[in-house]
mmCIF file of C-alpha atoms in Angstrom:
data_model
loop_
_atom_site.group_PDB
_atom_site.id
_atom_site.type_symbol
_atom_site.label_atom_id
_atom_site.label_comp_id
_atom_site.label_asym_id
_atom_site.label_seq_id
_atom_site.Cartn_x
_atom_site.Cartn_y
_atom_site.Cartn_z
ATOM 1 C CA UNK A 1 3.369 20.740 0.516
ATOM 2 C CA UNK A 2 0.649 19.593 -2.269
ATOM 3 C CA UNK A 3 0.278 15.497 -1.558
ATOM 4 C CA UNK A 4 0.213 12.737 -4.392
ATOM 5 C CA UNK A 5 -2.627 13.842 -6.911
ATOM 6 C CA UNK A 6 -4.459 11.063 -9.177
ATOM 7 C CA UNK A 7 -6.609 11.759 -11.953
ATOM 8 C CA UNK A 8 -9.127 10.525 -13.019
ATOM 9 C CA UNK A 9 -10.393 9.652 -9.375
ATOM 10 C CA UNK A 10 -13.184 6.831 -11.053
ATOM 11 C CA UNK A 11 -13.098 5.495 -14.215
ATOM 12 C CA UNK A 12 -15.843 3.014 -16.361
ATOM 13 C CA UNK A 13 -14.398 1.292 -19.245
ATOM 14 C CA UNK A 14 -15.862 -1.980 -20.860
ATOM 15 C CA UNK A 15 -13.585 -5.374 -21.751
ATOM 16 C CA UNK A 16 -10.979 -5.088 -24.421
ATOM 17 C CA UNK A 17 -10.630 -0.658 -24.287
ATOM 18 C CA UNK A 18 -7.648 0.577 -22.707
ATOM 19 C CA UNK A 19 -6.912 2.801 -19.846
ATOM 20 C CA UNK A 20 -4.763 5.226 -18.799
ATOM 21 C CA UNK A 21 -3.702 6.587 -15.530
ATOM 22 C CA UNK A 22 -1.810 9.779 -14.369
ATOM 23 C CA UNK A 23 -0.072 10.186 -11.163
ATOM 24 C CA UNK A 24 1.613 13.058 -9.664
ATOM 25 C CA UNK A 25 4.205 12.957 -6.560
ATOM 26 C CA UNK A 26 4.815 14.931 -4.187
ATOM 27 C CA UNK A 27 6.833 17.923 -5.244
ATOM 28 C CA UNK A 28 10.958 17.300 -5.126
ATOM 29 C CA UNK A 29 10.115 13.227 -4.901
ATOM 30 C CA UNK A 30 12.019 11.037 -8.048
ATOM 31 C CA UNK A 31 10.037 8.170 -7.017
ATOM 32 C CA UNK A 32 6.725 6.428 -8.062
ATOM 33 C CA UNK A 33 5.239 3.078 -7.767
ATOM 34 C CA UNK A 34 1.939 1.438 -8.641
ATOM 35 C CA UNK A 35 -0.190 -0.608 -6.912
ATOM 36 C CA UNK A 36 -3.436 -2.560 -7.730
ATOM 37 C CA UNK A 37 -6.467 -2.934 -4.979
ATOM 38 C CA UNK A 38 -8.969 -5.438 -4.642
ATOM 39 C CA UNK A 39 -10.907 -7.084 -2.055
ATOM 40 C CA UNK A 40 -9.389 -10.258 -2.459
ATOM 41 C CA UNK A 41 -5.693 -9.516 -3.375
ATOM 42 C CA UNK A 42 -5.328 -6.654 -1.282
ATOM 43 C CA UNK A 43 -2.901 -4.382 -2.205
ATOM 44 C CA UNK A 44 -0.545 -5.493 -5.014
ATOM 45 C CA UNK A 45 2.740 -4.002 -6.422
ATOM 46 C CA UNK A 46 2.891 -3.234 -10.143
ATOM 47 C CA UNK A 47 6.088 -1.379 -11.005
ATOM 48 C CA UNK A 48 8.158 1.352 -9.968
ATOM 49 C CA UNK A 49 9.594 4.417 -11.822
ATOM 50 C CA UNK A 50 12.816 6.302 -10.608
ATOM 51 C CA UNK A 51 14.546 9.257 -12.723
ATOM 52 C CA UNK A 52 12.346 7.767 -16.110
ATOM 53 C CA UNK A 53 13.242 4.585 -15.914
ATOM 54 C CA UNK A 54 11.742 1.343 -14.089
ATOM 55 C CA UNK A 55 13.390 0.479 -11.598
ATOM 56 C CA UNK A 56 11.753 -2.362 -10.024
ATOM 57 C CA UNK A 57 8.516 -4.305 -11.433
ATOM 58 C CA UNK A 58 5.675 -7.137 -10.210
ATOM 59 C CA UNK A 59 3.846 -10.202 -11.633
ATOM 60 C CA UNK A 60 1.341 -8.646 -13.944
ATOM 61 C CA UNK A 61 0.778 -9.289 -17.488
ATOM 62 C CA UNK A 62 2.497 -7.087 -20.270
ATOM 63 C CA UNK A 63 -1.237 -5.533 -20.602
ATOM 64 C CA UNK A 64 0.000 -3.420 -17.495
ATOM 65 C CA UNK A 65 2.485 -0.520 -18.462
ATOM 66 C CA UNK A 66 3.719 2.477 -17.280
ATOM 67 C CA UNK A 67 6.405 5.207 -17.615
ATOM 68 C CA UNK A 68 7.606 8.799 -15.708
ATOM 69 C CA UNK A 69 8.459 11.666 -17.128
ATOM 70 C CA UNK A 70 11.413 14.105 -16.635
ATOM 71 C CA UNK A 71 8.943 16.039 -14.121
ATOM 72 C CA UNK A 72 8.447 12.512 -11.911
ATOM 73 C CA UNK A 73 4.756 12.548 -12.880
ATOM 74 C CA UNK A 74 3.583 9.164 -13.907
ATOM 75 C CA UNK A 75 1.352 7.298 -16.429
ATOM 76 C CA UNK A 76 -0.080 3.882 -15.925
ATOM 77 C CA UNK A 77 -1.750 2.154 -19.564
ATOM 78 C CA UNK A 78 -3.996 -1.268 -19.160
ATOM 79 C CA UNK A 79 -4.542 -2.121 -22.701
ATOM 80 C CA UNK A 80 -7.342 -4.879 -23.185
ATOM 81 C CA UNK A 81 -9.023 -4.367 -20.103
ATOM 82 C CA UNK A 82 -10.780 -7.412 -18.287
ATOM 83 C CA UNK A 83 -13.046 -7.565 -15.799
ATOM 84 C CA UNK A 84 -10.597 -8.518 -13.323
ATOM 85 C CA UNK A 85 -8.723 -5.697 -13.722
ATOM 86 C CA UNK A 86 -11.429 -3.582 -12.079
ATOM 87 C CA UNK A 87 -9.890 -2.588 -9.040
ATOM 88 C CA UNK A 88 -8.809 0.589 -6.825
ATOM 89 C CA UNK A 89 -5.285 1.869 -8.647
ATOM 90 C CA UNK A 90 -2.523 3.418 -6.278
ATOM 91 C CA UNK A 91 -0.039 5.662 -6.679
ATOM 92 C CA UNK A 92 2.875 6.179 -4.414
ATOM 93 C CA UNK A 93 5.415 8.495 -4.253
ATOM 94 C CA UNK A 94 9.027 8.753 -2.602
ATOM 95 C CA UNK A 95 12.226 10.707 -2.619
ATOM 96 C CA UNK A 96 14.056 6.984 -4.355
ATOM 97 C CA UNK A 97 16.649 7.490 -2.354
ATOM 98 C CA UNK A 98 16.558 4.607 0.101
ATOM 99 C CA UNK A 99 14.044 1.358 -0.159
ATOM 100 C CA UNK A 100 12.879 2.347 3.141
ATOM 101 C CA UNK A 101 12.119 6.090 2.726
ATOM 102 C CA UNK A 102 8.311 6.597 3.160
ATOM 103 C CA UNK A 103 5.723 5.965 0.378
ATOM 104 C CA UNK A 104 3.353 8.573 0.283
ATOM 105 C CA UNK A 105 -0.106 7.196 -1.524
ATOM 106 C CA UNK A 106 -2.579 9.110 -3.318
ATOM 107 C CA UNK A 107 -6.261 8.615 -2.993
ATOM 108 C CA UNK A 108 -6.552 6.166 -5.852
ATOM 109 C CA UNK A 109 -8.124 5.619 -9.092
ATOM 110 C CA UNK A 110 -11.447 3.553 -8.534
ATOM 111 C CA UNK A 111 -11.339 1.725 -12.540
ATOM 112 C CA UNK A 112 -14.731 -0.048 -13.428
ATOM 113 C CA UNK A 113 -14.880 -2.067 -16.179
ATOM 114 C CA UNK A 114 -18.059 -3.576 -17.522
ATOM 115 C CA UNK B 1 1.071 -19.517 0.593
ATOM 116 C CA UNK B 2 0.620 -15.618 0.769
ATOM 117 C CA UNK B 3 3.875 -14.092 1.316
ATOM 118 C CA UNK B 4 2.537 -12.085 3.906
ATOM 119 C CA UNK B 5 -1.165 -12.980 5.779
ATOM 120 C CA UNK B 6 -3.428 -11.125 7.514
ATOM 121 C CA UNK B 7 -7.299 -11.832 8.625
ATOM 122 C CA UNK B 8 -9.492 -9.635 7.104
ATOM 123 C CA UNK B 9 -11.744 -8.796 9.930
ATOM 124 C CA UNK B 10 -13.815 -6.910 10.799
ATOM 125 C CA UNK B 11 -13.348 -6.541 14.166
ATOM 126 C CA UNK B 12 -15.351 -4.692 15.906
ATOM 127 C CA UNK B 13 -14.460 -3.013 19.768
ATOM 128 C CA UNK B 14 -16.125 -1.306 22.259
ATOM 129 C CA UNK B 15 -14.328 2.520 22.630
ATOM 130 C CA UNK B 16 -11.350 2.455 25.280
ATOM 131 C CA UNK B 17 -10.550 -0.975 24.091
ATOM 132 C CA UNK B 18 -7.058 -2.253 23.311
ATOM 133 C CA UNK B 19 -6.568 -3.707 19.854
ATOM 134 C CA UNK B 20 -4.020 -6.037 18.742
ATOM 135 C CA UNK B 21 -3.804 -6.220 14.670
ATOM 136 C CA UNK B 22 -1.578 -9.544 13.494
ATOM 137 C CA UNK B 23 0.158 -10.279 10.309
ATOM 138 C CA UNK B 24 2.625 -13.154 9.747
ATOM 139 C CA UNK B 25 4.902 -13.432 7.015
ATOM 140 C CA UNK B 26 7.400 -16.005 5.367
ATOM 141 C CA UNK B 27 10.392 -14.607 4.284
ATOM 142 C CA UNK B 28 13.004 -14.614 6.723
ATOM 143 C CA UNK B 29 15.115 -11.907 4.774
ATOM 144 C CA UNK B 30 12.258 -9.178 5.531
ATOM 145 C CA UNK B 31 14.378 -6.875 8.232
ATOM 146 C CA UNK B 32 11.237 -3.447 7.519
ATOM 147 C CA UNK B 33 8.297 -3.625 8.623
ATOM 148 C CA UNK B 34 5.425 -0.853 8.470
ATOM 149 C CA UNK B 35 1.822 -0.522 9.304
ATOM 150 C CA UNK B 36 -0.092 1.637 7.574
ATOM 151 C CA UNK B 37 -3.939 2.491 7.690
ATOM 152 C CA UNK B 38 -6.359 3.605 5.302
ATOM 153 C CA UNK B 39 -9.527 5.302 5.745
ATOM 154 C CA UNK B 40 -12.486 4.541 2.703
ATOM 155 C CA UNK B 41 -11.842 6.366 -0.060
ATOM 156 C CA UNK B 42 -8.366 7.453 0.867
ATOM 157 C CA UNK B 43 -5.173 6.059 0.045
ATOM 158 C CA UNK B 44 -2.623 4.378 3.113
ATOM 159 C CA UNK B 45 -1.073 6.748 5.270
ATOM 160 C CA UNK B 46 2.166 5.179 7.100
ATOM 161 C CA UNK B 47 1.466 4.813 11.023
ATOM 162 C CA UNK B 48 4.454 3.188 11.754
ATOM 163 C CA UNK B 49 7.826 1.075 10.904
ATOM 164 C CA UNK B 50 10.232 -0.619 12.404
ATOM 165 C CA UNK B 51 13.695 -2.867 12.035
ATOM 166 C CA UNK B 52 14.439 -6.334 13.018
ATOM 167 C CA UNK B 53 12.950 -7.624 15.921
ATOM 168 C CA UNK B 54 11.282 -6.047 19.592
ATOM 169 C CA UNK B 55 9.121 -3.029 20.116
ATOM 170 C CA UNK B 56 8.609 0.528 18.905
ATOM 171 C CA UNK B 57 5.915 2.939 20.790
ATOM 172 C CA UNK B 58 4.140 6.006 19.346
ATOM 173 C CA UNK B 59 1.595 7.652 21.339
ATOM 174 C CA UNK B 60 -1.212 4.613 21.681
ATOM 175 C CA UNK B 61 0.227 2.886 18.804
ATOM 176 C CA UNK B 62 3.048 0.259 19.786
ATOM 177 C CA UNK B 63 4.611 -1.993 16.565
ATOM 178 C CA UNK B 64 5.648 -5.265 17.767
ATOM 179 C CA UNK B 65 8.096 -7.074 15.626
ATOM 180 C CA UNK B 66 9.111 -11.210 16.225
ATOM 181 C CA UNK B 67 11.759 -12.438 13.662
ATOM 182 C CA UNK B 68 11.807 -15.646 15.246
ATOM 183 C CA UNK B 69 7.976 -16.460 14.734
ATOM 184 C CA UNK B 70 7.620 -14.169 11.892
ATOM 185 C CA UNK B 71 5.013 -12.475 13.267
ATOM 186 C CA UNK B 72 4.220 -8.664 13.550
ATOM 187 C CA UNK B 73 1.493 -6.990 15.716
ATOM 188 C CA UNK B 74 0.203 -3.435 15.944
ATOM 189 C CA UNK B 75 -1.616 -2.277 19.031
ATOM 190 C CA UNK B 76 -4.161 0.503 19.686
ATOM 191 C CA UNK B 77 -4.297 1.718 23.208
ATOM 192 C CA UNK B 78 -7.649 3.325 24.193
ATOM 193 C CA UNK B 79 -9.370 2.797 20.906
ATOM 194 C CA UNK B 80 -11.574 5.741 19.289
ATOM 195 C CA UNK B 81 -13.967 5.786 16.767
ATOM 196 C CA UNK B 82 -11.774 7.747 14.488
ATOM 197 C CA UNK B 83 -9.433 4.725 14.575
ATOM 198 C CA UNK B 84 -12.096 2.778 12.432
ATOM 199 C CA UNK B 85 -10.445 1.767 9.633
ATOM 200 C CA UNK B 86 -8.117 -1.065 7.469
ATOM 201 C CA UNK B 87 -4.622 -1.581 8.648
ATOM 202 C CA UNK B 88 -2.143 -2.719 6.129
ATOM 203 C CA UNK B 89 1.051 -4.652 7.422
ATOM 204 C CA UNK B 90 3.867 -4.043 4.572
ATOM 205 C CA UNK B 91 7.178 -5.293 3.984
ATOM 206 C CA UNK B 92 9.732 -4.899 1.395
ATOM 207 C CA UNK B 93 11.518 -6.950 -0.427
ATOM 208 C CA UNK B 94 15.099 -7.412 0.265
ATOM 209 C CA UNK B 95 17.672 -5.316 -2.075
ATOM 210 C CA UNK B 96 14.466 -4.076 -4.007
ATOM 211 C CA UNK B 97 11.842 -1.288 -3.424
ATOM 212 C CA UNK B 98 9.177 -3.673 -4.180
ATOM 213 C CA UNK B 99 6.381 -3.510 -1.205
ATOM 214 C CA UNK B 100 4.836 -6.439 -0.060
ATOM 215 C CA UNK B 101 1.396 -5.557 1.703
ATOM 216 C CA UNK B 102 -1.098 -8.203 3.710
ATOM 217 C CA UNK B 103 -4.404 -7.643 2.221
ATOM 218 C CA UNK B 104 -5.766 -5.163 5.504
ATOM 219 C CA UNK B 105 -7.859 -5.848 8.583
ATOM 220 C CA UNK B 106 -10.862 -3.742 9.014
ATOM 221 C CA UNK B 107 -11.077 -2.179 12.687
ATOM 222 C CA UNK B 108 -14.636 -0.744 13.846
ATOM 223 C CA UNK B 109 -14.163 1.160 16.896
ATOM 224 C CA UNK B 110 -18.212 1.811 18.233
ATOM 225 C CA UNK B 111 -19.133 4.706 20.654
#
């Protein structure tokens, strides 16, 4: 079975562009959710997408947007980028059905911005 | 206050060493509890999880859960190098599927 895909795997924007990320679960999983990476934060939940909708979301500014599609694959936008936002972006994926089934991540998107 | 706190490391061990990887958290609703480790440039893979409170063994990985301190522990029996990594303590957040991670402790296991 194919794991959790990310494209693009690193990115360089500069402040004020936008951004966007695509992830793709795991095949059969209805699940995705987003995470941010840095150094200092660790690992940081941005949203979560089940059957197209959101079903659960964190503490980031409206800048930080997402959606799923009827296939499960996901999209996450930053519009305005800052320099904080440079960070390592995860995708996870997971059948939805339970809180506690496993989240599978993908390798990341490593986002630069200058 | 972090809800959930971890040192960062490194820590560095000697091969065939026992390691003992600590995160404490706040929130008394948290009842799962997972440790998951992630090699550079890779995403987390899960390791291990566990309910409530005592102890859960897997190979030379045992998860050690205390409700009553709020404290969690992972240890490595008979360390290898390829164990050199970050471990991640997670949580999630009661009646949501919202993880909540500790920011990772970086293990260096040396030959």
């Amino acid at each position: 079975k194919a794991g959790v895909t990310q494209t693009p795997r690193y990115l360089i924007k500069t402040r004020g562009q936008q951004v966007t990320l695509s992830c793709s679960p795991i095949s059969g999983h209805r699940s995705v959710s987003w995470y941010q990476q840095t150094p200092g934060q660790g690992l940081q939940f941005l949203f979560e997408y089940f059957s197209e909708t959101q079903r659960n979301k964190g503490n980031f500014p409206g800048r930080f947007s997402g959606r799923q599609f009827s296939n499960s694959r996901s999209e996450m936008n930053v519009s305005t980028l800052e320099l904080g936002d440079s960070a390592l972006y995860l995708c996870a994926s997971s059948t939805g059905a339970s809180s506690t089934d496993t989240q599978y991540f993908g390798p990341g998107t490593r986002l630069t911005v200058l | 206050q972090k809800e959930v706190e971890q040192d960062p490391g490194p820590l560095s061990v000697p091969e065939g060493a026992i390691v003992s990887l600590n995160c404490t958290y706040s929130n008394s609703a948290f009842q799962y509890f997972m440790w998951y480790r992630q090699y550079s440039r890779k995403g987390p893979e899960l390791l291990m999880y566990t309910y409530s409170s005592g102890n859960k063994e897997d190979g030379r990985f045992t998860a050690q859960v205390d409700k009553s301190s709020k404290y969690i522990s992972l240890f490595i029996r008979d360390s290898q190098p390829s164990d050199s990594a970050t471990y991640l303590c997670a949580m999630i957040e009661p009646g949501t599927y919202k993880y909540i991670f500790g920011t990772g402790t970086r293990l260096k296991v040396l030959a």
